[in-house]
Coordinates of C-alpha atoms in Angstrom, one line a residue:
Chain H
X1 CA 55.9 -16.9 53.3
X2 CA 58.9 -18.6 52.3
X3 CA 62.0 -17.3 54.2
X4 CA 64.2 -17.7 51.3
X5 CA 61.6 -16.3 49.1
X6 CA 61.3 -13.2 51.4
X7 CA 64.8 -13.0 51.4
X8 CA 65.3 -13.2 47.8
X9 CA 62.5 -10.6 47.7
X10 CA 64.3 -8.3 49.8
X11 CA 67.3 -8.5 47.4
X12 CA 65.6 -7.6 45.1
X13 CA 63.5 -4.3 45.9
X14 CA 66.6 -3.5 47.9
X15 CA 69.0 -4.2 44.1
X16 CA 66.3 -2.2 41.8
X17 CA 65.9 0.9 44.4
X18 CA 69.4 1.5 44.2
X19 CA 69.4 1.0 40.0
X20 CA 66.6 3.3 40.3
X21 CA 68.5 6.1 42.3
X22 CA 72.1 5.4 40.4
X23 CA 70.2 5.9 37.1
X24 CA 68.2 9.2 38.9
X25 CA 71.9 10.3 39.9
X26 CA 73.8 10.2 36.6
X27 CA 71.0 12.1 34.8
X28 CA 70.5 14.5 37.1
X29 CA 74.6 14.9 36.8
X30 CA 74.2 15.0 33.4
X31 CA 71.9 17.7 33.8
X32 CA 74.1 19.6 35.6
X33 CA 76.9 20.4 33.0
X34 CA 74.4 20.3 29.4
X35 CA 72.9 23.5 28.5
X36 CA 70.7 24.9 29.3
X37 CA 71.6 25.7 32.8
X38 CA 69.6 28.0 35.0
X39 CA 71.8 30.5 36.7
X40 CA 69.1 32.0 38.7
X41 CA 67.5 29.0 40.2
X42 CA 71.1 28.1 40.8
X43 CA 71.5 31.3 43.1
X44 CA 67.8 30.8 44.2
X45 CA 69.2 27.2 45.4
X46 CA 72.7 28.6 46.8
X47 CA 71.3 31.0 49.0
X48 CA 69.2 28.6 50.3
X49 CA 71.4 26.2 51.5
X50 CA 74.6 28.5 51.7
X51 CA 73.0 31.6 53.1
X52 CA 70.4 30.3 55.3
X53 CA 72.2 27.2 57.1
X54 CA 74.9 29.3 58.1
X55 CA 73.5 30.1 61.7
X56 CA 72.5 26.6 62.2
X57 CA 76.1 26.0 61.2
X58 CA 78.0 27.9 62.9
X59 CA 76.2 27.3 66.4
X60 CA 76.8 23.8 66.1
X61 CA 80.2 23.8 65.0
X62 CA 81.5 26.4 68.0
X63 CA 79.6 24.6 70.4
X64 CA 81.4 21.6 68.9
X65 CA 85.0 23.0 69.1
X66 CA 83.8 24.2 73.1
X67 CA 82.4 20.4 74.2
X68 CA 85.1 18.9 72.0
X69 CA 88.2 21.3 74.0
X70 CA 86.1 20.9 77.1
X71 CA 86.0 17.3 77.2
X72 CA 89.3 16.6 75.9
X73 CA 90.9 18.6 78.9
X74 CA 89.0 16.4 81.4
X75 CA 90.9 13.5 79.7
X76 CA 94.0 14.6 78.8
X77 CA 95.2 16.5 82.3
X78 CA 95.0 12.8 84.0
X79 CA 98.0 12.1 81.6
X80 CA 99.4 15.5 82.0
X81 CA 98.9 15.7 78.2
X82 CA 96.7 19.3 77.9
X83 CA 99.3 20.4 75.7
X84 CA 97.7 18.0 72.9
X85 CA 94.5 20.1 73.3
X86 CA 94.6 22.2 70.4
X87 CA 95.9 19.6 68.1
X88 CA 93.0 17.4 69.1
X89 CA 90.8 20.3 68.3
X90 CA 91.7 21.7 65.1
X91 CA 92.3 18.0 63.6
X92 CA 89.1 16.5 65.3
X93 CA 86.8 19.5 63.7
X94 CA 88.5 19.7 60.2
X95 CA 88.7 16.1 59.8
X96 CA 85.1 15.1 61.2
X97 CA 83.2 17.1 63.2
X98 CA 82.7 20.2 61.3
X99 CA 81.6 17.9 58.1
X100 CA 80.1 15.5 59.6
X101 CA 78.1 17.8 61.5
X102 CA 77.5 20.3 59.1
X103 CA 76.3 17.4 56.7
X104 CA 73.8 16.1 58.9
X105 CA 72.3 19.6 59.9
X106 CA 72.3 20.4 56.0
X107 CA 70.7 17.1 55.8
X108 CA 68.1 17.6 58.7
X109 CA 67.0 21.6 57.2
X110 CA 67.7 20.9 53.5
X111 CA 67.3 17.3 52.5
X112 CA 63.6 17.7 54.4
X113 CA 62.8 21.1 53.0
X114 CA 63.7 19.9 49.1
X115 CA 61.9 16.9 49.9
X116 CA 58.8 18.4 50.8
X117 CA 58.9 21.0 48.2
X118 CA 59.2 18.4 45.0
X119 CA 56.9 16.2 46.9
X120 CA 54.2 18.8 47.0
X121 CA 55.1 19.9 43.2
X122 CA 54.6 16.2 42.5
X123 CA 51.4 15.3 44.3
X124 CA 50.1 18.8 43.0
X125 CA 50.5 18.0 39.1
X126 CA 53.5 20.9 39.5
X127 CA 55.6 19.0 38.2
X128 CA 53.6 17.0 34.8
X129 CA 52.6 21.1 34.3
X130 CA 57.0 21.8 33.7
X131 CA 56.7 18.7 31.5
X132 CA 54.4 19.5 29.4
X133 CA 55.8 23.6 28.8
X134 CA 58.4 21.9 27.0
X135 CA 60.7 22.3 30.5
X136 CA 62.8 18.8 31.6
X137 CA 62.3 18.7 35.3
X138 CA 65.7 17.4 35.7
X139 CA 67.3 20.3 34.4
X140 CA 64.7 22.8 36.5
X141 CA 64.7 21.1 39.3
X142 CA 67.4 18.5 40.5
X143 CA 70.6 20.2 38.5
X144 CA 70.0 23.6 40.5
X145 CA 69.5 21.7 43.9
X146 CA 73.0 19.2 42.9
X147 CA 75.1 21.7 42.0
X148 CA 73.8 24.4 45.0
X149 CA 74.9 20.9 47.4
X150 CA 78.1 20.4 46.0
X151 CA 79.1 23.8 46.1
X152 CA 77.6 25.3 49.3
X153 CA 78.9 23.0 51.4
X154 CA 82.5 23.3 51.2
X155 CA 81.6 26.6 51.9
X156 CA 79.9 26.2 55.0
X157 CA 82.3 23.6 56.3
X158 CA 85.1 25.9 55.6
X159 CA 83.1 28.7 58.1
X160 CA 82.4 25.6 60.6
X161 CA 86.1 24.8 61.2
X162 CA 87.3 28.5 61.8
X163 CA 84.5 28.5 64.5
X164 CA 84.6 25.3 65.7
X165 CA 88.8 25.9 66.1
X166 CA 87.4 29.3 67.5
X167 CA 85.3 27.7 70.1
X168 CA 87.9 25.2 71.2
X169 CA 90.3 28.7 71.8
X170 CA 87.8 30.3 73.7
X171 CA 86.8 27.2 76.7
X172 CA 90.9 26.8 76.5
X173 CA 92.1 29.9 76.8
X174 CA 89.3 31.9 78.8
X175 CA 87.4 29.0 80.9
X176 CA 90.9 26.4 80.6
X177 CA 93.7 29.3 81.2
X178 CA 96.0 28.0 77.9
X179 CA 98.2 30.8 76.8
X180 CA 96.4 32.2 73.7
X181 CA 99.3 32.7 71.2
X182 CA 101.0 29.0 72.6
X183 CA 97.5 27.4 71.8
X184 CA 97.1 29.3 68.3
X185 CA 101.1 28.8 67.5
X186 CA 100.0 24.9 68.3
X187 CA 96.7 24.7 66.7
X188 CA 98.7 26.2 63.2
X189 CA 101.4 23.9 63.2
X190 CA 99.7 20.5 63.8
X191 CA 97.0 21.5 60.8
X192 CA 98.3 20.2 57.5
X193 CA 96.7 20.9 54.1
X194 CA 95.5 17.2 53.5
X195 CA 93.1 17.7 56.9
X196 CA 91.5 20.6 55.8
X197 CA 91.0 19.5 51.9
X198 CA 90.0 16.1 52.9
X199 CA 87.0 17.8 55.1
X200 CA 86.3 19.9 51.9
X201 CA 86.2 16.5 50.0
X202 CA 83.6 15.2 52.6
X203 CA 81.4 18.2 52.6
X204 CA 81.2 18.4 48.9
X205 CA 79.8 14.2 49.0
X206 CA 77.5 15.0 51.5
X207 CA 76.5 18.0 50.0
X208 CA 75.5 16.0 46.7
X209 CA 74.3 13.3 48.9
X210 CA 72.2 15.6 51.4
X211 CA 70.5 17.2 47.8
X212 CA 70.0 14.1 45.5
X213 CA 68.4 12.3 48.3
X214 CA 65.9 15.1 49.4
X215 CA 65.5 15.4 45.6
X216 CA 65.0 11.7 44.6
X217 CA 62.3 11.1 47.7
X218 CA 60.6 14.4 47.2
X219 CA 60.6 13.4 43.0
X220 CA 59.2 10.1 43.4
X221 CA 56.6 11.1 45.6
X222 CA 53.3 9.4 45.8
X223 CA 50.0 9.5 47.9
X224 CA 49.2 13.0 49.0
X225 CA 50.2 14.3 52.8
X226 CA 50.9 11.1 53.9
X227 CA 53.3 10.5 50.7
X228 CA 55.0 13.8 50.9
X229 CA 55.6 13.4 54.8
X230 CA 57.0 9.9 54.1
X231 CA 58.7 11.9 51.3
X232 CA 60.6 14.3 54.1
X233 CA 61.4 11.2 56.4
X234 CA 62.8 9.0 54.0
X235 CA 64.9 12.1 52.2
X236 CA 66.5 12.9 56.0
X237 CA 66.9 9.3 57.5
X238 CA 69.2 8.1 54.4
X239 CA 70.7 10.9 53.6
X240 CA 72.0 11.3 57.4
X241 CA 73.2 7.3 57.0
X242 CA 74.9 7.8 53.7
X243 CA 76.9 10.9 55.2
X244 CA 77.8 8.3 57.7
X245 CA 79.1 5.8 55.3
X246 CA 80.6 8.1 53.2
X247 CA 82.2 9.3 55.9
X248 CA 84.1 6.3 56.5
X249 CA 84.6 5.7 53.2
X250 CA 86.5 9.3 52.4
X251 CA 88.6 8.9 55.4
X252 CA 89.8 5.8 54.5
X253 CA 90.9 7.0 51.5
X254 CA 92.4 9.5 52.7
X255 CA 94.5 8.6 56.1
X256 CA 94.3 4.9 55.8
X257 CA 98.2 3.6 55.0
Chain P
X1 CA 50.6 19.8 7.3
X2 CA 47.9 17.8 7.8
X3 CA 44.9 17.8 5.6
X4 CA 41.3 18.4 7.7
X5 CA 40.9 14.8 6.5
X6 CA 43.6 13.3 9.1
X7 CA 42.9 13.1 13.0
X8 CA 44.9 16.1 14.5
X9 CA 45.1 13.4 17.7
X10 CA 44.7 9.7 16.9
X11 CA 44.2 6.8 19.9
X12 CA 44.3 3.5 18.8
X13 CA 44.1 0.7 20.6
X14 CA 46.0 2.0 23.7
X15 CA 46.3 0.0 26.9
X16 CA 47.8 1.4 30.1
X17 CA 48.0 -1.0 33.5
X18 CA 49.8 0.0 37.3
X19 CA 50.6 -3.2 38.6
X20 CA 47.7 -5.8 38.3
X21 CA 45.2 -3.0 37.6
X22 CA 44.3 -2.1 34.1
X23 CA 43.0 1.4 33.0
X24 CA 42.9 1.6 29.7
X25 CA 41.5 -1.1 27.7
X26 CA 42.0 -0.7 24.4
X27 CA 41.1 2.9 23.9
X28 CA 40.7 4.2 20.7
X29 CA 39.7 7.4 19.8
X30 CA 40.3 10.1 16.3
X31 CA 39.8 13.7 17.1
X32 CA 39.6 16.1 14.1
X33 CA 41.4 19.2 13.8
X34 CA 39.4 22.0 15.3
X35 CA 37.0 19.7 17.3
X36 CA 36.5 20.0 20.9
X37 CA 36.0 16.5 22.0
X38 CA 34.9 16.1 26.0
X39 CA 35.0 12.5 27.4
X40 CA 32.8 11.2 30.3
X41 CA 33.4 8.6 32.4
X42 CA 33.4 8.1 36.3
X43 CA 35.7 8.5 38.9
X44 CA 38.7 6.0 38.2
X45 CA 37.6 4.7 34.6
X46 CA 41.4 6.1 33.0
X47 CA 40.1 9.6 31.7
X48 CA 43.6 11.8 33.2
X49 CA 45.6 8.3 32.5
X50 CA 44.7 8.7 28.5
X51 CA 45.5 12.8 28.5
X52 CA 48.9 12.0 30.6
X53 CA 49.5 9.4 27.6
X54 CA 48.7 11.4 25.1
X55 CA 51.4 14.2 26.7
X56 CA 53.7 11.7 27.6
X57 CA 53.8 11.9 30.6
X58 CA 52.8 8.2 31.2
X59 CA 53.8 5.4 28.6
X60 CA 51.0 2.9 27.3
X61 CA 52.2 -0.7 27.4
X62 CA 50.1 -1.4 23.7
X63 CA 49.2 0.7 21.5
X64 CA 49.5 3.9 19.3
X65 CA 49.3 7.6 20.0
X66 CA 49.6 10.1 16.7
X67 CA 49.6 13.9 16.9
X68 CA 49.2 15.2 13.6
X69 CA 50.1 11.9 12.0
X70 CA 53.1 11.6 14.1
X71 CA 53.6 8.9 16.1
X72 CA 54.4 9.8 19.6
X73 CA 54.8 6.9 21.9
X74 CA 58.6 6.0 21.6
X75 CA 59.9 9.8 20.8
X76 CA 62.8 11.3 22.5
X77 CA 63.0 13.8 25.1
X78 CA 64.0 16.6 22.8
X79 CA 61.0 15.3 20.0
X80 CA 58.7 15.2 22.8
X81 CA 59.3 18.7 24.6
X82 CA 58.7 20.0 20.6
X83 CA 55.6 18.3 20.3
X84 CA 54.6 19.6 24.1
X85 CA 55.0 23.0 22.4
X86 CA 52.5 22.4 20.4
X87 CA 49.9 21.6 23.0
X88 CA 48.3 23.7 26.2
X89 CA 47.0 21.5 29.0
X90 CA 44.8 23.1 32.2
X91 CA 45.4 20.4 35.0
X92 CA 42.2 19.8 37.4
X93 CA 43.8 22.0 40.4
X94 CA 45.3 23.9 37.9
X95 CA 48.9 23.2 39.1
X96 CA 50.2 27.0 39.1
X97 CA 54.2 27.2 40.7
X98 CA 53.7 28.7 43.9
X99 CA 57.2 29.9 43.8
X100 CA 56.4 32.5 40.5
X101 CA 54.0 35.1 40.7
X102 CA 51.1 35.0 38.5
X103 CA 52.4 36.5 35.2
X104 CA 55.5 34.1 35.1
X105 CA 53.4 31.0 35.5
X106 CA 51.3 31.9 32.3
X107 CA 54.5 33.1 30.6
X108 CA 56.0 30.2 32.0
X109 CA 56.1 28.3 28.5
X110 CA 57.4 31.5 26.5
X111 CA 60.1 32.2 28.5
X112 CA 61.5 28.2 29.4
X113 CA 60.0 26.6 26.3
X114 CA 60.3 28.7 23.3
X115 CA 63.3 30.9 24.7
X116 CA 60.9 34.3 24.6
X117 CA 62.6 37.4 26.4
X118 CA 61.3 38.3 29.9
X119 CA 59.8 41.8 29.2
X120 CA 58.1 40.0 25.8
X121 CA 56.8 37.0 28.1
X122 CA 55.5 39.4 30.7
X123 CA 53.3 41.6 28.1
X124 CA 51.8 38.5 26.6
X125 CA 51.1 37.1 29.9
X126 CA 49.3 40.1 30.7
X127 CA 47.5 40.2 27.1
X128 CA 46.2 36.5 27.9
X129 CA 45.7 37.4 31.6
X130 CA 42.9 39.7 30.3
X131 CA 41.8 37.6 27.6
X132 CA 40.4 35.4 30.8
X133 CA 38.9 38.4 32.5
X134 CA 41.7 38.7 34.7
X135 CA 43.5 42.3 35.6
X136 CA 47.3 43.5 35.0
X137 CA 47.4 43.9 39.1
X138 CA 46.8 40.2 39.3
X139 CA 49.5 39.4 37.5
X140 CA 52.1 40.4 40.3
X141 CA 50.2 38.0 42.7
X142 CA 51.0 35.2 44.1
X143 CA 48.8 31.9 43.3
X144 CA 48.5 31.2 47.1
X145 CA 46.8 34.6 46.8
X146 CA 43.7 33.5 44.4
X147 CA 40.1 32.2 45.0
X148 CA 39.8 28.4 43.1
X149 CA 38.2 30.6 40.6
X150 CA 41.3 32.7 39.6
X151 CA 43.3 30.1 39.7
X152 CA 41.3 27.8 37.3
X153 CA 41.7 31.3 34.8
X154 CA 45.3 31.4 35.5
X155 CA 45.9 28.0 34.1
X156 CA 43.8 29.0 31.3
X157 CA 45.5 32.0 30.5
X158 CA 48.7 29.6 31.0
X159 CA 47.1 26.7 28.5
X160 CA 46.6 29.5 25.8
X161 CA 49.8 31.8 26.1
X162 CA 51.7 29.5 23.6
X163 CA 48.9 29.9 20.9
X164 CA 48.5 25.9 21.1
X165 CA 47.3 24.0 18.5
X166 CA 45.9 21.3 21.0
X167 CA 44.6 22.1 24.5
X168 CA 43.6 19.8 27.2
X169 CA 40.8 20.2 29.8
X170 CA 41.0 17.9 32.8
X171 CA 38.2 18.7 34.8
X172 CA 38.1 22.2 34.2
X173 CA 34.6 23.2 36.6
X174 CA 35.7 20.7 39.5
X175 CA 35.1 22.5 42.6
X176 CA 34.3 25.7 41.4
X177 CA 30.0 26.9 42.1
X178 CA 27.9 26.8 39.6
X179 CA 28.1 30.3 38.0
X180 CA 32.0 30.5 38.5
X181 CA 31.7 26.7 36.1
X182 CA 30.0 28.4 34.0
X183 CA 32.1 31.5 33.5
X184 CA 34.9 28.8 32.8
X185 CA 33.0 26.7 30.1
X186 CA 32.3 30.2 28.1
X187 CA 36.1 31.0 28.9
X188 CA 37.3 27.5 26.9
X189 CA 34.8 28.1 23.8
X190 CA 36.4 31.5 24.0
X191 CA 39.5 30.7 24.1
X192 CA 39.5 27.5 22.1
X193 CA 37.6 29.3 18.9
X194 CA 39.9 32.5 19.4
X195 CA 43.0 30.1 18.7
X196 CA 41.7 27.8 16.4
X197 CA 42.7 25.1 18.6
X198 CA 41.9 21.3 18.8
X199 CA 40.4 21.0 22.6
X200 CA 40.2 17.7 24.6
X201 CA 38.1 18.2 27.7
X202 CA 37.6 15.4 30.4
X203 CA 34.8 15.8 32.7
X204 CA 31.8 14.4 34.8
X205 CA 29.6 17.3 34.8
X206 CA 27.5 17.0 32.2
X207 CA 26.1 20.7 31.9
X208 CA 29.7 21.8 31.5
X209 CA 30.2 19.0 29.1
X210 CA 27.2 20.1 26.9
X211 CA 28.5 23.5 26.9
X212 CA 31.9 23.0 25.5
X213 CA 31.3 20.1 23.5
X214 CA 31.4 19.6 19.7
X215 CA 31.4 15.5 20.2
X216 CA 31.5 13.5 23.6
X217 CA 32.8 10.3 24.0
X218 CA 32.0 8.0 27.1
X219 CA 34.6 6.4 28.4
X220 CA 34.1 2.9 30.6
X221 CA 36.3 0.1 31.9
X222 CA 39.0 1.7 30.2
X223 CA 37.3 1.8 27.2
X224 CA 35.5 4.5 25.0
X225 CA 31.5 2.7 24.9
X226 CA 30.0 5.6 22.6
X227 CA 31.0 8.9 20.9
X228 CA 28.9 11.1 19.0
X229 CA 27.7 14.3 18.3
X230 CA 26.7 16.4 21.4
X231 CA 23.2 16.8 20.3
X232 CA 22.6 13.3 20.0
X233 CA 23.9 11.7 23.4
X234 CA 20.0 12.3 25.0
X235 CA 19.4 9.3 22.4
X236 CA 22.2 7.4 22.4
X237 CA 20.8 4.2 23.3
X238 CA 23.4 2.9 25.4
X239 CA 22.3 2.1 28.6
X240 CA 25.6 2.4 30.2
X241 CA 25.6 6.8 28.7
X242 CA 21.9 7.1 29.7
X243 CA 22.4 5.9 33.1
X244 CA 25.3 8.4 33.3
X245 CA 23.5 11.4 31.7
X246 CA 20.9 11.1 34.1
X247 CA 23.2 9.9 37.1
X248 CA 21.1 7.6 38.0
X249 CA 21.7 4.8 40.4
X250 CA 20.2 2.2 38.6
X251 CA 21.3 0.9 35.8
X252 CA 24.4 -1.3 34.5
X253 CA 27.0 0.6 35.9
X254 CA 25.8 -0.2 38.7
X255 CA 24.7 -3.9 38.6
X256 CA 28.2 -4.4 37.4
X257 CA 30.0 -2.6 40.5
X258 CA 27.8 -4.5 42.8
X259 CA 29.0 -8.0 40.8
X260 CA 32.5 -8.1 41.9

């Protein structure tokens, strides 16, 4: 084949798949503030993702504040600089690490799991069935899951960076031997508003980011097992790079000057 | 209002492709109101394309569907989920929500669709539930829970809670024995005579077909070949229904598969 013809291709698919999940976005948005909305599956949706990723987390996000004051002492004592631990800390897991790792957990339990759940309704005629009991599958099925990411996330971030800040304490003040009220006296002053809000920002993209994806694969599913698996796969892999892009984007935004 | 003269569902001319590969050909097709109507066809000849056009689920690229004189093709999503009201549809594996227990998938409809209160929805559900042989106790199952059987009632129960004018059959005895396929046929004369409904059925087994049909229509390349009064498909004389009747492997359907 022609390279410029495979190129142009390329461009193409590559130009209508992202028309084709812009267009899915928006209407499922719409969907999310025109009645009727479906408090129940809402809750169903916010336990789901709130309730049950907490343990996931939380583990990772202490044992990111531990690694994180852990490794930045092995680093900073060649400079004599250990005093910048907690600052380094509590910035580096409100800013990025508790979102970012949160996101991509959410993304990993979540974005599969919807995935595979509207992929199965799909393949098994589930979802034709809500169609044609006069019930929008939009509305039923992607609003719940949007608004359940937007919202749940924040929250879970917000638990993430008092244990990840609590796990960077611990390693410094029981394994480390920091002064406990020096490091929490530090770790308060250096936070500012603008670090926590802007990883509230992030977690509430990634949230919507994490749930349309898993919803738009799992949707669009075709092909039985294999489609639904491909489903999952797909739902995970660009939902974990768009947190990453977003990522960049948000902070940018934020702290660039 | 339609008068008995005018086709409660009207096909004309309908054409439906994915990609290079064409379904339906030009399918036409008037079903009077009342009627039960089952198609035959193959495996792959377009029968679930022309229901899932007719529901709107899938759009035809040429063509006109009418439902009670009402074209349907082009109508919005709030014009379409009314006509939808007006029509119950069993899918071939059923397609029960595994997330609801039994009762709220057959009152599934009444409670999302026409706004009915919970407790209301429940008792009806229950009412139709039994209508298909099935007890109260099943009702607080879950459809994981039930044999191919139940579940093919469940749906029924679920295509009839509404009190459709229209209901659509696809493949209601696949994979179920003999006896349970039978059980199901008398279930949709039942249930189709007890509401006064319109039925379109879609099937290959011809026993079932016999049983619930007031007309057939055979359905090939996309196209409907012959449709006629049950009683006279034996003599239809088209090769192409005889050699389908019989399930024969010789004969035109054949040939023609062996040709490309």
């Amino acid at each position: 084949m022609n390279p410029l013809r495979a190129l142009g291709a390329a461009s193409l698919g590559f130009l209508a798949a992202t028309g084709r999940l812009t267009t899915f976005a928006l209407v499922g948005i719409q969907h999310c503030v025109r009645p009727p909305i479906y408090p129940r599956l809402i809750g169903r949706q916010m336990i789901d993702i709130g309730y049950y990723s907490l343990p996931v987390v939380a583990m990772t996000t202490l044992f990111a504040g531990m690694v994180l004051a852990l490794q930045s002492y092995t680093g900073f004592s060649r400079f004599a600089a250990e005093g910048a631990i907690p600052s380094v800390v509590v910035l580096s897991i409100t800013r990025e690490l508790s979102p970012v790792l949160a996101g991509l957990m959410i993304a990993g339990r979540i974005g599969a799991a919807m995935a595979a759940e509207l992929g199965t309704m799909r393949v098994t005629e589930q979802i034709d069935a809500l169609e044609t009991l006069s019930t929008n599958p939009m509305k039923y099925l992607i609003a719940p899951r949007l608004i359940a990411g937007v919202t749940m996330l924040p929250l879970l971030v917000l638990i993430g960076d008092i244990l990840g800040v609590f796990g960077g304490y611990l390693v410094s003040v029981y394994k480390l031997g920091f002064n406990e009220q020096v490091y929490l006296i530090n770790s308060w002053n250096f936070v500012e508003a603008q670090d926590i809000v802007s990883g509230l920002v992030k977690a509430a993209v990634f949230g919507f980011l994490v749930a349309l994806m898993g919803c738009y694969h799992g949707f669009h599913s075709r092909g039985g097992a294999q489609g639904v698996g491909a489903a999952t796969t797909n739902a995970v892999v660009s939902a974990s790079i768009l947190i990453l892009i977003a990522n960049y984007l948000i902070t940018e935004l934020f702290f660039a000057t | 209002m339609t008068d008995s003269k005018t086709p409660k569902i009207r096909l004309k001319d309908v054409h439906k492709s994915f990609g290079p590969k064409q379904i339906l050909r030009g399918f036409s097709l008037d079903v009077m109101p009342q009627e039960s109507v089952v198609i035959i066809g193959g495996s792959g000849t377009g029968k679930s394309v022309m229901l899932k056009c007719i529901l709107g689920l899938l759009s035809p690229e040429q063509g006109e569907i009418e439902i009670d004189g009402q074209p349907t093709v082009h109508l919005s999503n709030a014009d379409r989920e009314e006509v939808n009201a007006k029509i119950g549809m069993l899918f071939q594996n059923a397609a029960l929500f595994d997330s609801l227990p039994v009762w709220e998938n057959v009152a599934f409809g009444l409670i999302q669709g026409k706004r009915m209160k919970r407790k209301l929805a429940h008792d009806i559900a229950i009412e139709k539930l039994a209508q298909v042989g099935l007890g109260a106790d099943v009702g607080k199952m879950s459809p994981a829970d039930l044999s191919g059987g139940m579940r093919k009632r469940v749906g029924l129960a679920r295509a009839i809670a509404g009190d459709p004018d229209i209901i659509f059959f696809d493949e209601p005895t696949t994979g179920l024995d003999p006896i349970m396929g039978h059980v199901i046929d008398n279930l949709i004369v039942k249930c189709v005579k007890e509401v006064g409904a319109t039925a379109i059925s879609i099937t290959h087994d011809m026993p079932s077909a016999r049983r619930i049909a007031d007309r057939m229509a055979m359905l090939y390349q996309g196209k409907v070949i012959w449709h006629g009064p049950v009683g006279q498909i034996d003599n239809s004389g088209n090769d192409y229904v005889d050699q389908f009747i019989h399930g024969s492997a010789d004969g035109p359907i054949q040939m023609e598969l062996l040709k490309l």
